[in-house]
Short mmCIF file of C-alpha atoms in Angstrom, two decimals:
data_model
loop_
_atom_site.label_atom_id
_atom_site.label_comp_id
_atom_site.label_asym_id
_atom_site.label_seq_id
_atom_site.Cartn_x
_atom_site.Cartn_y
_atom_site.Cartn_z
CA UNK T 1 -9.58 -37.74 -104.84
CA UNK T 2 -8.94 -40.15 -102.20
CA UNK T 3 -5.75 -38.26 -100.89
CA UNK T 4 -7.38 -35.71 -100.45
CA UNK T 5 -10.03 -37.09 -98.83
CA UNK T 6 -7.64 -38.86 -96.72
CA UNK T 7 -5.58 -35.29 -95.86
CA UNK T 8 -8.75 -33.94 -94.76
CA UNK T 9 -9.27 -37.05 -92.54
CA UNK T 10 -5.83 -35.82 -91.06
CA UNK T 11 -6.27 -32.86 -90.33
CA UNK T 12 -9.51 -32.91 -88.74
CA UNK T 13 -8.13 -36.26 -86.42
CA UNK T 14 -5.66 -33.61 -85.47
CA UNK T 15 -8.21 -31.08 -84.60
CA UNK T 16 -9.64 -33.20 -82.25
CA UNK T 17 -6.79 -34.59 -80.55
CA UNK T 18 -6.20 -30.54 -79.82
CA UNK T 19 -8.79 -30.64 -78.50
CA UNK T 20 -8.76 -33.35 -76.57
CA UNK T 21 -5.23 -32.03 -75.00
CA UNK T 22 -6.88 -28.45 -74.30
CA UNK T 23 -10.04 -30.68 -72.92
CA UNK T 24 -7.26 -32.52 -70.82
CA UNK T 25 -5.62 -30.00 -69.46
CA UNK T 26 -8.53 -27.95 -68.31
CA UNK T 27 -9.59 -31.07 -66.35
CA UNK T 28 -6.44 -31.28 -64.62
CA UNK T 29 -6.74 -27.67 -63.23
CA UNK T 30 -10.49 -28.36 -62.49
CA UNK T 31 -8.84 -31.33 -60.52
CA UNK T 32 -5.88 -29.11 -58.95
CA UNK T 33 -8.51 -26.73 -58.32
CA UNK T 34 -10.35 -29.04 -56.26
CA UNK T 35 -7.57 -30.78 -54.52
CA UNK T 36 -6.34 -27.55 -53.31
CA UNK T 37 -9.74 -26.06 -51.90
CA UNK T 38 -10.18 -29.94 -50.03
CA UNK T 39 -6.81 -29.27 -48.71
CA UNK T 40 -7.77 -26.09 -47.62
CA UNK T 41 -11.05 -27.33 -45.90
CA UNK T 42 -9.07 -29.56 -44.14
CA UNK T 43 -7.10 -27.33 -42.71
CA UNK T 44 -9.29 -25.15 -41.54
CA UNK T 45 -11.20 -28.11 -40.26
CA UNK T 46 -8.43 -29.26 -38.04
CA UNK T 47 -8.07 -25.53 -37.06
CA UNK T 48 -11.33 -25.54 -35.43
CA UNK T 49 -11.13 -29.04 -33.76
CA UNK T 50 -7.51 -27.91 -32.13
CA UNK T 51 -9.46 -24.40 -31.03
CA UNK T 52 -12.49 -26.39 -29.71
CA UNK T 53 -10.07 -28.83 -27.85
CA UNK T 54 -8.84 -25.53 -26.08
CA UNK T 55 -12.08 -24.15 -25.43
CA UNK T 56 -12.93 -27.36 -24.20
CA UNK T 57 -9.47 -27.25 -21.74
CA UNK T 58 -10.59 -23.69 -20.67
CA UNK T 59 -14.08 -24.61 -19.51
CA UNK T 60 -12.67 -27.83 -17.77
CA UNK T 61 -10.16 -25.48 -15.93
CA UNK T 62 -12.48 -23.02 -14.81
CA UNK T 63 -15.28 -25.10 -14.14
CA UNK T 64 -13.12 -27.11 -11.81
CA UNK T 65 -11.80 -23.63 -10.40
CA UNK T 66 -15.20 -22.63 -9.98
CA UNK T 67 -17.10 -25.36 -9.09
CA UNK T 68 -14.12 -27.52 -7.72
CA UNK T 69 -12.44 -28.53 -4.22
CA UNK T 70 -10.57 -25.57 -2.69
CA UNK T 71 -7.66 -27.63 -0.90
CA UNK T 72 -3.91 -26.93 -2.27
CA UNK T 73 -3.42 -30.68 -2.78
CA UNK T 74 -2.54 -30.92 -6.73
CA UNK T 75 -4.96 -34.00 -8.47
CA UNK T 76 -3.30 -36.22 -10.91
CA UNK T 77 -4.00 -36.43 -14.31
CA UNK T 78 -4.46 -39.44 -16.44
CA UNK T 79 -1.20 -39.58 -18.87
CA UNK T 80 0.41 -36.92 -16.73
CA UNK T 81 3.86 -37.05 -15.79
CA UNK T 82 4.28 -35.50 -12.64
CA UNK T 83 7.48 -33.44 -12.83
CA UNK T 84 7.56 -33.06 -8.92
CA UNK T 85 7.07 -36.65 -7.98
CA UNK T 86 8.47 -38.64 -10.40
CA UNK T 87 11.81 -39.85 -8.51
CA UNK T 88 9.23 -41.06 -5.87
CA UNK T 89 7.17 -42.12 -8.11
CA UNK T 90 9.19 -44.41 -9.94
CA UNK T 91 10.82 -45.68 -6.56
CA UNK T 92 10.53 -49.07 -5.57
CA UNK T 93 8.89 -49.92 -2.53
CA UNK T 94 11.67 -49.70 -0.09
CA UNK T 95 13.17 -53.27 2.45
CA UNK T 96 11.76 -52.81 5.91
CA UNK T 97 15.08 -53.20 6.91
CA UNK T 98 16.69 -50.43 4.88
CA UNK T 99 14.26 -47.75 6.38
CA UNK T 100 15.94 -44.63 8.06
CA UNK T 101 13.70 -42.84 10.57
CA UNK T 102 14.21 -39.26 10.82
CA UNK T 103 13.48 -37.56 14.41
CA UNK T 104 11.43 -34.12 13.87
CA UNK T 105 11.88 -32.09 16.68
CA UNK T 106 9.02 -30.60 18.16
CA UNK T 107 8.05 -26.72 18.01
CA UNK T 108 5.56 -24.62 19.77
CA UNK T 109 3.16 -22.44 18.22
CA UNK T 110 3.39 -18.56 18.80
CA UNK T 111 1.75 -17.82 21.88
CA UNK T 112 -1.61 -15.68 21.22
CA UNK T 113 -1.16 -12.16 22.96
CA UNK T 114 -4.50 -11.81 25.22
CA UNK T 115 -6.89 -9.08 25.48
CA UNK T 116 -5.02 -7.84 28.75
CA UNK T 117 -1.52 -7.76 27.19
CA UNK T 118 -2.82 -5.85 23.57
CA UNK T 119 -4.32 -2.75 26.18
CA UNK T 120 -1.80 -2.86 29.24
CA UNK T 121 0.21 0.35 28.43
CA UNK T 122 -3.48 1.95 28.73
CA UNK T 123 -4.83 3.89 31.72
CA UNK T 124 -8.12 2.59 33.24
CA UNK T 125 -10.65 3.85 35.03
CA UNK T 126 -12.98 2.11 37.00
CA UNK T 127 -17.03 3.31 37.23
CA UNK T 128 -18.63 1.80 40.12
CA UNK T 129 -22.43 1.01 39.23
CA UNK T 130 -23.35 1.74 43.33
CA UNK T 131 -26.44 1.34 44.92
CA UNK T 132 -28.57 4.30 45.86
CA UNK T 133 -28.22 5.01 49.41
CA UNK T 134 -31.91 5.38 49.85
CA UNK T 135 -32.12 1.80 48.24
CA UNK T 136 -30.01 0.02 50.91
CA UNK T 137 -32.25 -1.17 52.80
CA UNK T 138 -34.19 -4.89 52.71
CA UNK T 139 -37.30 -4.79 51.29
CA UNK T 140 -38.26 -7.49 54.04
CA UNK T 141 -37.10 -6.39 57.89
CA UNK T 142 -35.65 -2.79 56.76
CA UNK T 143 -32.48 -3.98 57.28
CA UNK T 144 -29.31 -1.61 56.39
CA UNK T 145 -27.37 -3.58 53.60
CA UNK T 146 -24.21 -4.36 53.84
CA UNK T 147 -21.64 -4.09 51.09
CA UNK T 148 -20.66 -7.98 49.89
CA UNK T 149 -18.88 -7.51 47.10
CA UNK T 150 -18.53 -6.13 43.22
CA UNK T 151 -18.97 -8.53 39.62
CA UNK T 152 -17.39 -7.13 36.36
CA UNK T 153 -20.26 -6.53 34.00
CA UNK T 154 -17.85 -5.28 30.44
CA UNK T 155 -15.27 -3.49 29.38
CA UNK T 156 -15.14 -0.58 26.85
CA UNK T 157 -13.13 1.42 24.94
CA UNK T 158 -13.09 4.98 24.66
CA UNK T 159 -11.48 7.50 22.38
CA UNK T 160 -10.79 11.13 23.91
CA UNK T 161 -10.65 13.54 21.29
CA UNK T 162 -8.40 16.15 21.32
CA UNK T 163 -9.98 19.48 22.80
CA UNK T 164 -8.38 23.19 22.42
CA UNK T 165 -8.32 26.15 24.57
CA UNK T 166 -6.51 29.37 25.24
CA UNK T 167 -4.17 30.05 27.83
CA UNK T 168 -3.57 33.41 29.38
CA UNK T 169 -0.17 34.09 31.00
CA UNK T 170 -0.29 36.45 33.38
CA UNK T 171 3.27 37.58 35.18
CA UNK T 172 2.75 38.81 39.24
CA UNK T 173 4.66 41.53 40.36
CA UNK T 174 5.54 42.13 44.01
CA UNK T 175 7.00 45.79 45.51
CA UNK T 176 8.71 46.05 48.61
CA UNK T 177 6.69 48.56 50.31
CA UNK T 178 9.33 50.30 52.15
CA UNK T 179 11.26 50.53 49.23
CA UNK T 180 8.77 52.58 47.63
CA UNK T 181 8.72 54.98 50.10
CA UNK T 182 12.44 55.18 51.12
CA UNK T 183 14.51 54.26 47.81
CA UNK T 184 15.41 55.71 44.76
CA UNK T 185 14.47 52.94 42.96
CA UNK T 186 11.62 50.36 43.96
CA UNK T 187 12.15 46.75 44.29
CA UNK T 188 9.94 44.79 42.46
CA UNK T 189 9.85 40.96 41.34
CA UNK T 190 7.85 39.58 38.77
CA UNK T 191 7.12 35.73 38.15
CA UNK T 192 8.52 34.17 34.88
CA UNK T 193 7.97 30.81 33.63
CA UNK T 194 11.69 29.90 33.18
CA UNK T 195 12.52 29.51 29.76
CA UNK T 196 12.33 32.30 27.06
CA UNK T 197 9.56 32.30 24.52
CA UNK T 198 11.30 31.20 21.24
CA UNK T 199 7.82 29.74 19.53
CA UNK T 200 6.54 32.01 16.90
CA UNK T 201 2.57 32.90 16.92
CA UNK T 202 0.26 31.47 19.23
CA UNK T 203 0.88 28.00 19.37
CA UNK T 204 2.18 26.06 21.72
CA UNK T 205 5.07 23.68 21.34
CA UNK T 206 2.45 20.87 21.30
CA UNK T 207 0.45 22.38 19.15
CA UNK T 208 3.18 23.17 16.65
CA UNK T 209 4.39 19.36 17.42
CA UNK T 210 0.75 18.34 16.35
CA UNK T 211 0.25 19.86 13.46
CA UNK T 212 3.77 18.74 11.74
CA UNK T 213 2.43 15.32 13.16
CA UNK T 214 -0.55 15.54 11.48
CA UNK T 215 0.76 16.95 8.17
CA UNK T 216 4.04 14.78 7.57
CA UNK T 217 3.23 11.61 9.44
CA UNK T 218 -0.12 11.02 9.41
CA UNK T 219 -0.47 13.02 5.81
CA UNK T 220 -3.45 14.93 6.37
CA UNK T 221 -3.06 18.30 4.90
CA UNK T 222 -3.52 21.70 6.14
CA UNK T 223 -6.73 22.36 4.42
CA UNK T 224 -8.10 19.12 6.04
CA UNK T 225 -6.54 20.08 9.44
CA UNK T 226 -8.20 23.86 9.16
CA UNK T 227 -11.73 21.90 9.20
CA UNK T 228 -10.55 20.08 11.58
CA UNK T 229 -9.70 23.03 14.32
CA UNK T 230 -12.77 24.67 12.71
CA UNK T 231 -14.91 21.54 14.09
CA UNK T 232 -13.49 21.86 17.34
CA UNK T 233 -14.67 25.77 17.94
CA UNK T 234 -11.06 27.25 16.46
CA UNK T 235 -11.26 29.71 13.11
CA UNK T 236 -7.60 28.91 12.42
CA UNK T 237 -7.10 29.49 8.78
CA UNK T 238 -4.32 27.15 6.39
CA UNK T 239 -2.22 30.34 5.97
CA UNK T 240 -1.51 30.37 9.86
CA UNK T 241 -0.68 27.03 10.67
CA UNK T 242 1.67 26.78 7.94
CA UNK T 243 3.45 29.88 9.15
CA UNK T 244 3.49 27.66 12.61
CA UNK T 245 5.19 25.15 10.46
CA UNK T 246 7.74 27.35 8.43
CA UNK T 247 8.80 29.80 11.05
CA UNK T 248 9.18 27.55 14.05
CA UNK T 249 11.28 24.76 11.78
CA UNK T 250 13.49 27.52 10.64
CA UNK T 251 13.79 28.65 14.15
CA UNK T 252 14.54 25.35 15.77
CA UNK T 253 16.45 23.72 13.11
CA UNK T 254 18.85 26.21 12.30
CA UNK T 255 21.47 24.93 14.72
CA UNK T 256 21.15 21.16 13.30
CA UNK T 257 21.48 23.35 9.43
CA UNK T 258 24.45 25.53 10.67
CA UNK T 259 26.02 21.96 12.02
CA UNK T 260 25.88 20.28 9.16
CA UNK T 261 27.40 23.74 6.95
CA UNK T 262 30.23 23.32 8.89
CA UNK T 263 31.20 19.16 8.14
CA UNK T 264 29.83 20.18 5.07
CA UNK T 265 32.79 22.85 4.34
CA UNK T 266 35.47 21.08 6.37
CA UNK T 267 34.94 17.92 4.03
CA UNK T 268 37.71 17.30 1.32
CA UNK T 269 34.76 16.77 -1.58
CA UNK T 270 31.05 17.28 -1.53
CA UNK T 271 28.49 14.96 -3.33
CA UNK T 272 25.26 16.35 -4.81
CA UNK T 273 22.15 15.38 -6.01
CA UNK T 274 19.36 18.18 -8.12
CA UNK T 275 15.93 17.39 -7.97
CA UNK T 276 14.10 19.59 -10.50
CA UNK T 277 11.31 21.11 -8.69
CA UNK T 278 8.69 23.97 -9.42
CA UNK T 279 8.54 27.25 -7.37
CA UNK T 280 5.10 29.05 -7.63
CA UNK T 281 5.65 33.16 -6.73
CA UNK T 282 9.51 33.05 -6.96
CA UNK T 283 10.82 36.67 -6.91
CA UNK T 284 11.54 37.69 -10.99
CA UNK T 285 11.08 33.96 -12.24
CA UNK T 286 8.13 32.77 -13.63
CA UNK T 287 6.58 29.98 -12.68
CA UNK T 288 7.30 27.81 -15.41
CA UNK T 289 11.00 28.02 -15.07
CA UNK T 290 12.67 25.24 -13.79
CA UNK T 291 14.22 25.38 -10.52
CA UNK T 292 16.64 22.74 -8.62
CA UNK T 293 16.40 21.37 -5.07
CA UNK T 294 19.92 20.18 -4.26
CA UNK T 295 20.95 17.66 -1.55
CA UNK T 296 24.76 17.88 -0.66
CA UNK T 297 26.84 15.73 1.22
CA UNK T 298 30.35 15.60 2.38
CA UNK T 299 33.20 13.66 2.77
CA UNK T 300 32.94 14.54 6.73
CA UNK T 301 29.38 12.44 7.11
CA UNK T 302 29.97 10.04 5.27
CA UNK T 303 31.43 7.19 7.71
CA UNK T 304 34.30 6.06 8.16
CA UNK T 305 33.73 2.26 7.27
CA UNK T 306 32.09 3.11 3.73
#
């Protein structure tokens, strides 16, 4: 009766040390548990101390830039190294004695361009502020006055805009008048300017000159520059001045075109270069289709030192 009392003794002492392991262990993770969520809290703690120490830099910086001195003279920082310095920085103080002077030599500033020299390729015209002749006389004796002088009062500048207006050419004719009467044929002379009209429409060579101007050097398109003549009493549609521009180019630089064809054939190789480029209201193409501007160049203009 007592071994059995003392197996069941056993076995219920080894119960509880079971237990006591299982107890055990579960403590340990509760433990590991906690270790590793302290661990984690620190991190994340030191996380936001390193972003606050940024913040913090960022408002320094800008609050300096903001509220700051604006010279371009670098401050020095406390526990800085200056990387730009430092050889002079570490220096010793130099001997007296040891010293080498170094001359600079002395420049002049650029010379300011005056008010006279920035307008002197302008005209100018002079108004004369006179007196009214029935106001020279002296309010005093009745006097005549006498001219003593003239003071500058200002100077202005004035922009002349451009103006347009039509020009009729009209050829004279002249008849010899015994001519008429005796010969077969009259003799008759009529005035010509000179040259022969090559221009095409009614523009003038400077008004043909002033609208490429307009359009390729100062940019200002034709739509802009049809206001523009509209403004100054001319209906001159877009359509018309770019037929100024089209025909009269073609016209004028067809000799410079037929030039260059010729180097361009006599070279021994050509060089090209296609620049894809869209052509609205091309004869059986549609617009979508992709067409080529090509730039050539031979072997003939190409010089000789290349």
């Amino acid at each position: 009766m007592a071994r059995d009392s003392r197996d069941q003794q056993l076995i219920e002492l080894k119960d509880t040390v079971k237990e006591l392991n299982t107890t055990i262990r579960n403590l340990n993770a509760l433990i590991e548990a906690a270790n590793k969520r302290e661990e984690e809290h620190l991190l994340k703690e030191q996380e936001h101390i390193e972003r606050e120490k940024v913040l913090q830099e960022q408002i320094d910086y800008l609050t300096k830039k903001l509220f700051g001195k604006s010279s371009e003279k670098r401050d020095e920082f406390e526990g800085q190294l200056n990387l730009f310095n430092e050889a002079e920085t570490l220096k010793a103080e130099p001997d007296p004695e040891e010293q080498e002077f170094t001359t600079v030599e002395k420049h002049t500033r650029k010379k300011k361009s005056k008010m006279a020299d920035k307008f002197a390729n302008l005209p100018v015209q002079e108004v004369i502020l006179d007196v009214p002749e029935n106001e020279r006389f002296c309010d005093v004796c009745g006097t005549p006055l006498e001219r003593i002088g003239k003071e500058f009062l200002r100077r202005e500048i004035e922009f002349i805009k451009p103006s347009i207006k039509i020009i009729y050419y009209y050829s004279v004719s002249y008849g010899c008048p015994k001519c008429k009467i005796n010969a077969e044929v009259p003799h008759i002379v009529r005035g010509r300017d000179g040259q022969a009209h090559m221009l095409h429409g009614m523009a003038s060579a400077g008004t043909v000159a002033w609208v490429m101007y307009q359009k390729y050097v100062n940019s200002l398109p034709l739509y802009r520059q049809e206001k523009d003549f509209k403004m100054y009493g001319a209906e001159i549609c877009r359509g018309t001045i770019a037929n100024w521009i089209i025909n009269n180019a073609e016209e004028f630089f067809k000799p410079m075109c037929n030039y260059f064809q010729r180097k361009l054939v006599a070279g021994r190789y050509a060089m090209a270069d296609e620049t894809p480029v869209q052509v609205l209201k091309e004869p059986g193409r549609r617009p979508e289709t992709k067409s080529y501007m090509c730039y050539v160049m031979s072997s003939c203009l190409i010089p000789k030192s290349l």
